[in-house]
C-alpha atoms as one frame of an Amber mdcrd trajectory, in Angstrom:
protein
  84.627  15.090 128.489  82.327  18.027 128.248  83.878  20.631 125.420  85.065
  23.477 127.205  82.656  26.629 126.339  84.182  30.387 125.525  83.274  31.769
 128.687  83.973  28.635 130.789  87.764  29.032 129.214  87.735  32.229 130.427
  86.730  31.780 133.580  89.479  28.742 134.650  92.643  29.799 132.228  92.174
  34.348 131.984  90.240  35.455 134.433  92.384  36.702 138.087  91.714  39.264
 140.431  93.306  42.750 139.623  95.613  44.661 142.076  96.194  47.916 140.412
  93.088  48.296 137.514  90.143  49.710 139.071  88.032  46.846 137.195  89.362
  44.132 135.556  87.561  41.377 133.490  83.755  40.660 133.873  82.449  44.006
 132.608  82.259  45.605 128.792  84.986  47.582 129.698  88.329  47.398 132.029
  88.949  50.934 134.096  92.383  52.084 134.235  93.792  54.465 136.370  97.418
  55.523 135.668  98.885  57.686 138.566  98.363  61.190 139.375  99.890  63.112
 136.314 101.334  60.185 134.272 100.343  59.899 130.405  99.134  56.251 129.170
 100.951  54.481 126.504  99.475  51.688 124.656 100.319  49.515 122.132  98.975
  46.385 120.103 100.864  43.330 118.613  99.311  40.488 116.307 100.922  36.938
 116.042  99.620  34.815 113.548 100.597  30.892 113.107 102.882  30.330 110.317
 103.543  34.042 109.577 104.782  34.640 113.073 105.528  31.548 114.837 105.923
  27.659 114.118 103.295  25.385 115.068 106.309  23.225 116.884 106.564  26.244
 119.447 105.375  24.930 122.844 102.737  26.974 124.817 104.597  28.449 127.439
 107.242  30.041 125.284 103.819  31.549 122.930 102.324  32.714 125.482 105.790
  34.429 127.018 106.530  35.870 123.274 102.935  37.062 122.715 102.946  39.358
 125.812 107.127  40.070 125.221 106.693  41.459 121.581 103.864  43.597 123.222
 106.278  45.030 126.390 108.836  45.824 124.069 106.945  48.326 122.631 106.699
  49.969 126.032 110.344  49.635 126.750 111.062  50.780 123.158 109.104  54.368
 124.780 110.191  54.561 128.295 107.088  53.224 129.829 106.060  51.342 132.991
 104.030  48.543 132.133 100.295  48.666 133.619  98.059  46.154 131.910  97.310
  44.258 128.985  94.028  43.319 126.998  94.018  39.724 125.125  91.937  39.116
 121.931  92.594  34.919 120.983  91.246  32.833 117.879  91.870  29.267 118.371
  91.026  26.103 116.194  89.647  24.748 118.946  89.840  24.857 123.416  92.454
  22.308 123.914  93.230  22.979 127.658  96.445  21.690 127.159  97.170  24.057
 125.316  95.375  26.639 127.226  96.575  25.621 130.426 100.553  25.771 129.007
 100.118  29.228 127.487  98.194  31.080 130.425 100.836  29.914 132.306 103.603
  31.308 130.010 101.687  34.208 129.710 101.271  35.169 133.459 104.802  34.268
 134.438 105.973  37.034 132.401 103.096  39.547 133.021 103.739  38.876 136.979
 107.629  39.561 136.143 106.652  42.856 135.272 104.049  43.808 137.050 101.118
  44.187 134.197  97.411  42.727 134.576  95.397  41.374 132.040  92.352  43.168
 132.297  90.004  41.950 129.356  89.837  40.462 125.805  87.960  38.416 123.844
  87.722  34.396 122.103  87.352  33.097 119.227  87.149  30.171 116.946  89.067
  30.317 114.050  92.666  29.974 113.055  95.523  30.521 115.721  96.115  34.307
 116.222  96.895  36.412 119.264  96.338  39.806 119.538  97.341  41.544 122.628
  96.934  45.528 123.609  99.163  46.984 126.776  99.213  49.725 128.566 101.791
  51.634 130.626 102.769  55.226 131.498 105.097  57.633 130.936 105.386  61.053
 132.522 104.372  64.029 130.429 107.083  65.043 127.949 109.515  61.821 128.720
 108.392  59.514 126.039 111.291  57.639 124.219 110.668  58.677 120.780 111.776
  58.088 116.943 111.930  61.191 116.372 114.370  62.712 118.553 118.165  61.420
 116.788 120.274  64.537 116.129 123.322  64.728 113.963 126.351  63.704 116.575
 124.641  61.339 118.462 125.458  57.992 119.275 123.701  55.096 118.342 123.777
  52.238 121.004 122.197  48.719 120.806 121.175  46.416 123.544 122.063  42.739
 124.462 122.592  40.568 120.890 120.873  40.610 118.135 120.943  38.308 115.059
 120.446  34.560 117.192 116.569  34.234 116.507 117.396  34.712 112.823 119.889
  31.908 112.960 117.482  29.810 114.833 115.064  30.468 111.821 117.085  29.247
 109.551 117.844  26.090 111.268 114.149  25.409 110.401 114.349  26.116 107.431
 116.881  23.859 106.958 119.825  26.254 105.666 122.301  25.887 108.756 122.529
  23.139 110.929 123.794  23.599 114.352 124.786  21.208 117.252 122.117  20.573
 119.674 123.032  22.969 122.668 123.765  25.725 120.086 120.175  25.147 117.965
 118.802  24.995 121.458 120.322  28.588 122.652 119.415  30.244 119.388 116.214
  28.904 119.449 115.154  30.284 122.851 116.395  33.911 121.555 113.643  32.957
 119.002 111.322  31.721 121.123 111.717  33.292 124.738 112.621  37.173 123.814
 113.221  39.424 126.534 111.740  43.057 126.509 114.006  45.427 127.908 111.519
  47.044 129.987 113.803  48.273 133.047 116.493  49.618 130.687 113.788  51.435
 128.840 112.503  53.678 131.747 116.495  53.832 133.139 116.854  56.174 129.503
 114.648  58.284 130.255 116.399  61.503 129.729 119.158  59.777 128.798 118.459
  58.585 125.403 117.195  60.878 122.170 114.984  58.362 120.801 114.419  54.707
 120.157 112.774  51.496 119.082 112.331  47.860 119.452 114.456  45.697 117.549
 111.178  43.448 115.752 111.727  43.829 111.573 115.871  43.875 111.769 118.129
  46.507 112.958 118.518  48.483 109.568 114.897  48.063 109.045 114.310  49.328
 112.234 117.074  52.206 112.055 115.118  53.526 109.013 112.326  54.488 111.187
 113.738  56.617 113.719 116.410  58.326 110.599 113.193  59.538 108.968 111.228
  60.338 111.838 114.504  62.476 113.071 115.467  63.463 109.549 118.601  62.188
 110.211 121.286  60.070 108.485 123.448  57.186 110.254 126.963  55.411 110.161
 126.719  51.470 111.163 129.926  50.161 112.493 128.612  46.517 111.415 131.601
  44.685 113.528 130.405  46.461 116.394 127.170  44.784 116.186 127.118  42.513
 119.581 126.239  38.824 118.657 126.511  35.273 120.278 129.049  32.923 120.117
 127.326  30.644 118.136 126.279  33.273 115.616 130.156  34.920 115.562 130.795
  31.187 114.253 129.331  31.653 111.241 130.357  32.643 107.760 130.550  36.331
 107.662 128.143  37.046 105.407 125.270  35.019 107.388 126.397  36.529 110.615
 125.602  40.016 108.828 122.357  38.739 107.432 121.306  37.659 110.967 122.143
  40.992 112.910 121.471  43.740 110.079 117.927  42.262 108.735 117.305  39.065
 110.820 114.553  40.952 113.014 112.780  38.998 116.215 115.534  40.407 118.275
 113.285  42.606 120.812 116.348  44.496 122.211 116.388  48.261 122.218 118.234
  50.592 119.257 118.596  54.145 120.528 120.433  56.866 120.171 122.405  59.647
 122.829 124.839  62.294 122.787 128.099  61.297 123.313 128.264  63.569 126.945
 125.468  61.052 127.575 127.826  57.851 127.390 128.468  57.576 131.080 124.920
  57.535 131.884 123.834  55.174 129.203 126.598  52.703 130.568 124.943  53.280
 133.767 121.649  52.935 132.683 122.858  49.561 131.303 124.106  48.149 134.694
 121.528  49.156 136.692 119.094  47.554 134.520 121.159  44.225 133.735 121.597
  43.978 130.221 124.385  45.251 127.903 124.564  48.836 125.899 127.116  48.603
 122.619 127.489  51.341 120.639 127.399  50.523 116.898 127.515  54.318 115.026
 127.331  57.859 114.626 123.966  60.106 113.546 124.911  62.687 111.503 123.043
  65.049 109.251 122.935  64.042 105.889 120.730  61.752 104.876 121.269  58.162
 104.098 122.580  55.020 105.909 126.801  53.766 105.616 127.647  51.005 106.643
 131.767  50.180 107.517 133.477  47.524 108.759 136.272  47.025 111.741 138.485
  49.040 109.584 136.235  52.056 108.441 135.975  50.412 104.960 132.290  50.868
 103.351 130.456  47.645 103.332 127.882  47.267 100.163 124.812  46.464 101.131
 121.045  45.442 100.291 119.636  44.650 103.440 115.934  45.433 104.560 113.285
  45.022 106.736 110.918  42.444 107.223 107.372  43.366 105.268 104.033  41.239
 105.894 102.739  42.121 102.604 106.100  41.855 100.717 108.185  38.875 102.331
């Protein structure tokens, strides 16, 4: 068989007609045109092999995560999701491979509504880089930088299973078959939380994507806001299998365990009613784990209000 060329690969795995772009791929450049008054918001995520994924993942579920990782960051802002831009390095074209990731790929930018509208190929060692774009009316962002002392801070769905499923293999826990196979799609199959996203608009005071751990992430939007926090770490929402656990892994997995994609935001309390709302209308789950307040620094307590010593941090590329 004839090895497939960079621009034949193109042609049969990336290329489809656009809907909503004004021009799509073929030309040097895609044309976007976001509506009438709407800002753009755009946002780029790298996944290397071996630093970000296992070579055992299958290609649906990397190309599902690949584009996921990316939406979250629009979610994580409050933004509709227009289109996407895909840069790929491979070893080689193995159109199995090909074939099972375009299709992972698609299924989830169809879900959403979000064209891929140009890229680029590569030889060279597995690594996906993918761009979106979405918009946000003017001046309705989600931002990190809007927590005030009072607040509320709310997480969505669970967090802590993809850490679990990490280290399964790694070879540190060892779970049952069904429950390896549940954490491992948290790891592998993330969900962004577009619609609940755009449902806090005006709702929430800022936010972020769960991707380097909770407290890791936390830090960001406490010194963007210049802001301090209280973690009720019972209150952290968690799986079954993970609530199983020893304590002190369950705590590893939802304060610093990262890969989680869910949404960590914050609202004033008169706001609960509508971020409960927001929640239900947009089909995922809204706990609320702490308190902003003032001073600076981060507490952590337990079920009974009793400080909880901690070291936890955030996942680093140049330092884990």
């Amino acid at each position: 068989m004839e090895a497939l060329g960079e621009f034949d690969l193109i042609g049969k795995y990336f290329t489809r007609p656009v809907k909503r772009a004004v021009l799509g791929i073929g030309d040097d450049c895609a044309l976007l045109q976001p509506a009438p008054g709407m800002q753009l918001a755009i946002s780029s995520d790298m996944l290397v092999e071996g630093r970000h994924f296992l070579s055992t993942v299958s290609p649906q579920r990397l190309g599902h995560k690949a584009l996921a990782v990316n939406l979250s960051d629009l979610s994580a802002c409050g933004a509709r999701p227009l289109a996407f831009s895909l840069a790929l390095a491979m070893p080689r074209a193995e159109e199995a491979f090909l074939a099972g990731f375009a299709q992972g790929l698609f299924a989830l930018a169809d879900e959403h509504g979000c064209e891929l509208v140009g890229g680029d190929t590569t030889q060279g060692p597995l690594n996906i880089c993918i761009t979106v774009f979405g918009e946000v009316p003017p001046g309705k962002a989600l931002l990190r930088s809007g927590a005030r002392d009072g607040d509320d801070l709310y997480v969505s769905g669970q967090v802590g299973d993809a850490r679990l499923a990490l280290e399964c293999f790694r070879g540190s826990v060892a779970l049952s078959g069904d429950a390896f196979e549940r954490v491992r799609v948290a790891m592998e199959l993330p969900q962004p939380r577009v619609a609940l996203g755009q449902a806090l608009r005006g709702v929430a005071s800022s936010a972020i994507d769960v991707s380097d751990g909770l407290l890791g992430d936390l830090a960001h939007i406490l010194q963007r806001s210049g802001v301090g926090a209280t973690v009720e770490v019972d209150a952290v929402p968690r799986s079954a299998v993970l609530a199983s656990q020893p304590t002190a892994l369950q705590r590893e997995c939802t304060l610093a365990g990262g890969d989680d994609y869910e949404l960590l935001f914050t609202a004033a309390p008169s706001q609960a009613d509508a971020v409960q709302a927001a929640a239900h209308r947009s089909g995922v789950a809204a706990t609320r784990i702490g308190r902003i307040h003032s001073s600076p620094g981060l507490r952590l307590v337990d079920a009974r209000g009793q400080s909880v010593p901690h070291s936890f941090g955030s996942f680093d590329h140049f330092k884990s």
